[in-house]
Amino acid sequence: MALDTSEFKKTYVYEARAPVAEVLADLKTLGELDAWAERRRILMGIGSFVCVCLSISFLILSQWLLSAALFATSIALVILWTRSKHTDLENRRYGLVSTLLQRFQVDLDANAPVDVKLDLAPEDDARKCVGKLKRGRWDCEDFTDAWLSLHGRFADGTHLHLSVVEHFQKRKRYGRGSSGKMKLKTKRKGKTLLQVGLRVKPERFPGLASQAANAKKAVRLPQEVILSRLDVAQDRVAMRALLGRDGRDWVVRRTKPTSPSELVVLPPNDASRVVTMMLLSLYQVLGATHRQAPSPGRKQPPARGSR
């Protein structure tokens, strides 16, 4: 079933249980919707600027009514531009889901649907606020934005769960600048948590729980990513990682330089690569159970003193 854009615009939350191909088609539609919203806001900004310029020109020519009408139009366009901010979706979010689904599509069970919940509402939406407090002279607002939950099943029967949560804080205070005027100062800081989990049948991976002590040895993550939690149980493994540096500064995928001599400033976090490495690390933990298990039909060496 195709994406109902009118329903989506009510909450800006995309939720679906469908085959991968259908979800990818919906994400493409979201991208087109976002592109149109971006163009519309750009046109509003240009229109407002043009109206201000024309208003000043007609004011010089003593065309008072026309100048006032153009100025009012400019103000109206600015108000519309501000109110339409929520329609400009964050490209990274639906882009990350699309990239990961395309990357994992070959390994996912073709007959099993994926469950996706993607929250594209602004990160500082009122419903995401979890607390307001005052720290010194700063007025602070804390937000928790659990914007992605994805469930799927691989062809080998392993169940995948991926989630992304962003925690961030907005700060503001009024202070007197060097000129003596009162100014509003603002700050933002936050972090991004990625969690990947695999659920398996215990009989396929005997002794999985015993791998808990050595599981960290199998983890391979980029240097800037911090492993915050690793859980190993009889029927599941899960990993939580914290994106390093400014955790909210990430890209879907780093672009490769066009030539070896090209100077490239790499962003701190390549989110799709981090998720892929987390998933591969978890499969390394699962694989350790087979490496330690005795081969079928192989006799166990006799215990000492049994002879």
Short mmCIF file of C-alpha atoms in Angstrom, two decimals:
data_model
loop_
_atom_site.label_atom_id
_atom_site.label_comp_id
_atom_site.label_asym_id
_atom_site.label_seq_id
_atom_site.Cartn_x
_atom_site.Cartn_y
_atom_site.Cartn_z
CA MET A 1 0.00 0.00 0.00
CA ALA A 2 1.43 3.36 -1.06
CA LEU A 3 2.26 6.02 1.50
CA ASP A 4 -0.68 8.26 2.41
CA THR A 5 1.01 11.66 2.56
CA SER A 6 -2.05 13.40 4.03
CA GLU A 7 -2.04 11.01 7.01
CA PHE A 8 1.73 11.34 7.37
CA LYS A 9 1.51 15.13 7.58
CA LYS A 10 -0.74 14.88 10.65
CA THR A 11 2.05 13.46 12.84
CA TYR A 12 5.17 13.29 10.63
CA VAL A 13 5.65 9.72 11.83
CA TYR A 14 6.05 6.99 9.23
CA GLU A 15 4.99 3.56 10.47
CA ALA A 16 4.72 0.48 8.29
CA ARG A 17 4.87 -3.30 8.25
CA ALA A 18 5.64 -4.23 4.67
CA PRO A 19 8.18 -5.87 2.34
CA VAL A 20 11.49 -4.07 1.93
CA ALA A 21 10.72 -2.97 -1.64
CA GLU A 22 7.50 -1.27 -0.50
CA VAL A 23 9.22 0.50 2.39
CA LEU A 24 11.96 1.74 0.05
CA ALA A 25 9.29 3.10 -2.30
CA ASP A 26 7.65 4.93 0.61
CA LEU A 27 10.99 6.42 1.66
CA LYS A 28 11.50 7.65 -1.89
CA THR A 29 8.10 9.34 -1.71
CA LEU A 30 9.12 10.97 1.58
CA GLY A 31 12.25 12.27 -0.12
CA GLU A 32 10.19 13.81 -2.91
CA LEU A 33 7.82 15.35 -0.36
CA ASP A 34 10.79 16.79 1.52
CA ALA A 35 12.36 18.19 -1.66
CA TRP A 36 9.11 19.98 -2.53
CA ALA A 37 8.88 21.45 0.99
CA GLU A 38 12.48 22.69 0.75
CA ARG A 39 11.84 24.37 -2.61
CA ARG A 40 8.65 25.94 -1.27
CA ARG A 41 10.45 27.43 1.74
CA ILE A 42 13.25 28.74 -0.49
CA LEU A 43 10.68 30.46 -2.72
CA MET A 44 9.04 31.99 0.36
CA GLY A 45 12.39 33.38 1.50
CA ILE A 46 13.18 34.81 -1.93
CA GLY A 47 9.69 36.25 -2.25
CA SER A 48 9.95 37.94 1.15
CA PHE A 49 13.30 39.51 0.22
CA VAL A 50 12.00 40.75 -3.14
CA CYS A 51 8.91 42.25 -1.49
CA VAL A 52 11.07 44.15 1.02
CA CYS A 53 13.26 45.53 -1.77
CA LEU A 54 10.24 46.61 -3.81
CA SER A 55 8.63 48.10 -0.72
CA ILE A 56 11.68 50.29 -0.11
CA SER A 57 11.76 51.31 -3.78
CA PHE A 58 8.11 52.37 -3.80
CA LEU A 59 8.59 54.13 -0.47
CA ILE A 60 11.29 56.28 -2.07
CA LEU A 61 8.87 57.04 -4.90
CA SER A 62 6.24 58.05 -2.31
CA GLN A 63 3.93 55.19 -3.29
CA TRP A 64 2.83 54.69 0.31
CA LEU A 65 -0.03 52.25 -0.15
CA LEU A 66 1.84 50.00 -2.56
CA SER A 67 4.92 50.08 -0.33
CA ALA A 68 2.85 49.14 2.74
CA ALA A 69 1.14 46.29 0.86
CA LEU A 70 4.46 44.85 -0.27
CA PHE A 71 5.90 45.15 3.22
CA ALA A 72 2.85 43.35 4.67
CA THR A 73 3.26 40.62 2.05
CA SER A 74 6.89 40.23 3.06
CA ILE A 75 5.92 39.84 6.73
CA ALA A 76 3.26 37.27 5.81
CA LEU A 77 5.79 35.23 3.82
CA VAL A 78 8.23 35.28 6.75
CA ILE A 79 5.48 34.01 9.07
CA LEU A 80 4.57 31.23 6.62
CA TRP A 81 8.26 30.34 6.23
CA THR A 82 8.64 30.05 10.01
CA ARG A 83 5.49 28.00 10.48
CA SER A 84 6.44 25.58 7.69
CA LYS A 85 9.74 24.65 9.33
CA HIS A 86 8.37 21.25 10.41
CA THR A 87 7.64 20.33 6.78
CA ASP A 88 11.37 20.42 5.98
CA LEU A 89 12.28 16.87 6.99
CA GLU A 90 15.74 15.86 8.14
CA ASN A 91 17.19 14.11 5.11
CA ARG A 92 19.63 12.05 7.16
CA ARG A 93 16.94 10.12 8.95
CA TYR A 94 15.01 8.64 6.05
CA GLY A 95 18.29 8.46 4.11
CA LEU A 96 19.87 6.24 6.77
CA VAL A 97 16.91 3.83 6.80
CA SER A 98 16.93 3.65 3.00
CA THR A 99 20.69 3.00 2.86
CA LEU A 100 20.57 0.26 5.50
CA LEU A 101 17.60 -1.52 3.92
CA GLN A 102 19.32 -1.50 0.54
CA ARG A 103 22.50 -2.81 2.14
CA PHE A 104 20.75 -5.60 4.07
CA GLN A 105 18.12 -6.42 1.46
CA VAL A 106 20.07 -9.37 0.03
CA ASP A 107 20.35 -11.01 3.46
CA LEU A 108 16.82 -10.30 4.68
CA ASP A 109 14.12 -12.94 4.33
CA ALA A 110 12.28 -12.09 1.11
CA ASN A 111 9.01 -13.50 2.49
CA ALA A 112 9.11 -11.65 5.81
CA PRO A 113 8.03 -8.00 6.15
CA VAL A 114 10.02 -5.39 8.02
CA ASP A 115 8.52 -3.22 10.74
CA VAL A 116 9.60 0.41 10.57
CA LYS A 117 8.71 3.34 12.77
CA LEU A 118 10.41 6.54 11.66
CA ASP A 119 9.71 9.78 13.50
CA LEU A 120 10.46 12.76 11.25
CA ALA A 121 8.90 15.42 13.45
CA PRO A 122 11.32 18.16 14.62
CA GLU A 123 13.71 17.04 17.33
CA ASP A 124 12.46 19.80 19.63
CA ASP A 125 8.79 18.97 19.14
CA ALA A 126 6.79 19.55 22.32
CA ARG A 127 5.93 15.85 22.74
CA LYS A 128 9.64 14.98 22.85
CA CYS A 129 10.39 17.30 25.76
CA VAL A 130 11.20 15.33 28.92
CA GLY A 131 12.00 18.15 31.31
CA LYS A 132 12.59 21.84 31.86
CA LEU A 133 14.95 23.13 34.50
CA LYS A 134 17.28 25.99 35.32
CA ARG A 135 21.04 25.51 35.57
CA GLY A 136 22.64 28.64 36.89
CA ARG A 137 21.61 31.45 34.57
CA TRP A 138 20.60 29.05 31.80
CA ASP A 139 17.02 27.98 31.07
CA CYS A 140 17.29 24.38 29.87
CA GLU A 141 14.98 22.06 27.96
CA ASP A 142 15.80 18.36 27.65
CA PHE A 143 14.52 16.27 24.75
CA THR A 144 14.56 12.53 24.07
CA ASP A 145 13.95 11.68 20.44
CA ALA A 146 13.56 7.94 19.78
CA TRP A 147 13.22 8.47 16.06
CA LEU A 148 13.87 5.01 14.62
CA SER A 149 12.78 1.47 15.39
CA LEU A 150 13.32 -1.22 12.77
CA HIS A 151 12.56 -4.94 13.03
CA GLY A 152 13.34 -7.54 10.40
CA ARG A 153 14.29 -11.17 9.87
CA PHE A 154 17.33 -12.42 8.02
CA ALA A 155 17.22 -15.42 5.71
CA ASP A 156 19.00 -17.56 8.34
CA GLY A 157 16.11 -16.98 10.77
CA THR A 158 17.88 -14.40 12.93
CA HIS A 159 15.67 -11.50 14.02
CA LEU A 160 17.11 -8.00 13.78
CA HIS A 161 16.20 -4.97 15.86
CA LEU A 162 17.73 -1.57 15.23
CA SER A 163 16.92 1.63 17.10
CA VAL A 164 18.29 5.16 17.24
CA VAL A 165 17.71 7.60 20.10
CA GLU A 166 18.94 11.17 20.30
CA HIS A 167 19.19 13.05 23.58
CA PHE A 168 19.80 16.76 23.38
CA GLN A 169 19.45 19.89 25.41
CA LYS A 170 18.57 23.45 24.45
CA ARG A 171 19.90 26.26 26.61
CA LYS A 172 19.15 29.95 26.53
CA ARG A 173 19.80 32.99 28.66
CA TYR A 174 19.86 36.73 28.33
CA GLY A 175 23.17 38.46 28.83
CA ARG A 176 24.63 41.89 28.30
CA GLY A 177 27.06 42.09 25.41
CA SER A 178 30.18 44.24 25.06
CA SER A 179 28.04 47.03 23.60
CA GLY A 180 25.89 47.07 26.73
CA LYS A 181 22.80 45.73 24.96
CA MET A 182 20.87 42.70 26.19
CA LYS A 183 21.30 39.71 23.90
CA LEU A 184 19.80 36.23 23.78
CA LYS A 185 22.45 33.53 23.94
CA THR A 186 21.62 29.94 23.00
CA LYS A 187 23.44 26.60 23.11
CA ARG A 188 22.66 23.08 21.99
CA LYS A 189 24.36 19.85 22.92
CA GLY A 190 23.43 16.21 22.68
CA LYS A 191 24.33 12.62 21.92
CA THR A 192 23.14 9.83 19.65
CA LEU A 193 22.73 6.22 20.77
CA LEU A 194 22.58 3.36 18.28
CA GLN A 195 21.35 -0.05 19.37
CA VAL A 196 21.49 -3.24 17.32
CA GLY A 197 20.16 -6.55 18.59
CA LEU A 198 19.89 -10.08 17.22
CA ARG A 199 17.46 -12.71 18.51
CA VAL A 200 18.21 -16.34 17.69
CA LYS A 201 17.03 -19.86 18.46
CA PRO A 202 19.12 -21.22 21.38
CA GLU A 203 19.48 -24.65 19.75
CA ARG A 204 21.24 -23.08 16.76
CA PHE A 205 23.81 -21.34 18.95
CA PRO A 206 24.43 -23.57 21.97
CA GLY A 207 26.44 -21.99 24.73
CA LEU A 208 25.80 -18.44 23.56
CA ALA A 209 25.37 -17.15 27.11
CA SER A 210 28.85 -18.44 27.98
CA GLN A 211 30.35 -16.03 25.44
CA ALA A 212 29.47 -13.00 27.59
CA ALA A 213 32.93 -12.80 29.17
CA ASN A 214 34.79 -12.73 25.84
CA ALA A 215 32.21 -10.97 23.69
CA LYS A 216 33.99 -7.60 23.77
CA LYS A 217 36.95 -9.12 21.96
CA ALA A 218 34.76 -9.60 18.90
CA VAL A 219 33.62 -5.97 18.78
CA ARG A 220 35.09 -3.86 15.98
CA LEU A 221 33.92 -0.25 15.86
CA PRO A 222 35.32 3.00 14.44
CA GLN A 223 37.73 4.73 16.78
CA GLU A 224 35.40 7.63 17.51
CA VAL A 225 32.47 5.38 18.50
CA ILE A 226 32.10 4.37 22.16
CA LEU A 227 30.70 0.98 23.13
CA SER A 228 28.32 1.69 26.01
CA ARG A 229 26.69 -1.71 26.48
CA LEU A 230 26.98 -5.30 25.27
CA ASP A 231 24.46 -7.93 26.35
CA VAL A 232 24.77 -11.64 25.65
CA ALA A 233 22.02 -14.06 26.67
CA GLN A 234 20.93 -17.56 25.73
CA ASP A 235 18.77 -16.41 22.84
CA ARG A 236 20.03 -12.92 21.97
CA VAL A 237 22.93 -10.53 21.64
CA ALA A 238 22.61 -6.75 21.68
CA MET A 239 24.97 -3.82 21.47
CA ARG A 240 24.57 -0.14 22.25
CA ALA A 241 27.04 2.42 20.95
CA LEU A 242 27.46 6.14 21.47
CA LEU A 243 28.55 8.24 18.53
CA GLY A 244 31.67 10.12 19.56
CA ARG A 245 32.67 13.80 19.47
CA ASP A 246 29.48 15.71 18.77
CA GLY A 247 27.15 12.73 18.65
CA ARG A 248 24.52 14.67 16.71
CA ASP A 249 26.97 15.44 13.91
CA TRP A 250 26.72 12.45 11.59
CA VAL A 251 26.13 11.61 7.95
CA VAL A 252 24.41 8.67 6.30
CA ARG A 253 27.50 7.72 4.33
CA ARG A 254 30.80 9.44 3.73
CA THR A 255 31.47 10.44 0.15
CA LYS A 256 34.66 9.13 -1.37
CA PRO A 257 37.18 11.60 -2.84
CA THR A 258 37.12 11.84 -6.62
CA SER A 259 40.92 11.80 -6.79
CA PRO A 260 43.72 10.72 -4.41
CA SER A 261 45.03 14.29 -4.22
CA GLU A 262 41.67 15.78 -3.23
CA LEU A 263 41.65 17.16 0.30
CA VAL A 264 38.66 15.80 2.19
CA VAL A 265 37.47 16.85 5.63
CA LEU A 266 35.69 13.78 6.95
CA PRO A 267 32.65 14.22 9.18
CA PRO A 268 33.07 12.55 12.56
CA ASN A 269 30.46 9.81 12.23
CA ASP A 270 29.44 7.62 9.29
CA ALA A 271 26.19 6.21 10.70
CA SER A 272 25.56 3.47 8.12
CA ARG A 273 29.11 2.17 8.55
CA VAL A 274 28.77 2.16 12.33
CA VAL A 275 25.52 0.15 12.19
CA THR A 276 27.05 -2.33 9.73
CA MET A 277 30.11 -2.84 11.94
CA MET A 278 27.89 -3.32 15.00
CA LEU A 279 25.91 -5.98 13.16
CA LEU A 280 29.05 -7.77 11.96
CA SER A 281 30.47 -7.70 15.49
CA LEU A 282 27.33 -9.36 16.85
CA TYR A 283 27.58 -12.07 14.20
CA GLN A 284 31.18 -12.62 15.29
CA VAL A 285 29.89 -13.32 18.80
CA LEU A 286 27.35 -15.78 17.39
CA GLY A 287 30.03 -17.43 15.27
CA ALA A 288 32.19 -18.05 18.33
CA THR A 289 29.66 -20.62 19.57
CA HIS A 290 30.22 -22.74 16.45
CA ARG A 291 33.99 -22.41 16.68
CA GLN A 292 33.94 -23.71 20.24
CA ALA A 293 31.33 -26.42 19.72
CA PRO A 294 32.70 -29.91 18.90
CA SER A 295 32.26 -31.10 15.33
CA PRO A 296 29.47 -33.63 14.74
CA GLY A 297 30.72 -37.18 15.20
CA ARG A 298 34.01 -36.05 16.70
CA LYS A 299 34.96 -37.92 19.84
CA GLN A 300 35.79 -35.92 22.92
CA PRO A 301 39.27 -36.60 24.35
CA PRO A 302 39.11 -38.75 27.48
CA ALA A 303 39.44 -36.93 30.76
CA ARG A 304 42.63 -37.31 32.72
CA GLY A 305 42.63 -40.24 35.09
CA SER A 306 39.90 -42.08 33.19
CA ARG A 307 42.33 -44.62 31.82
#
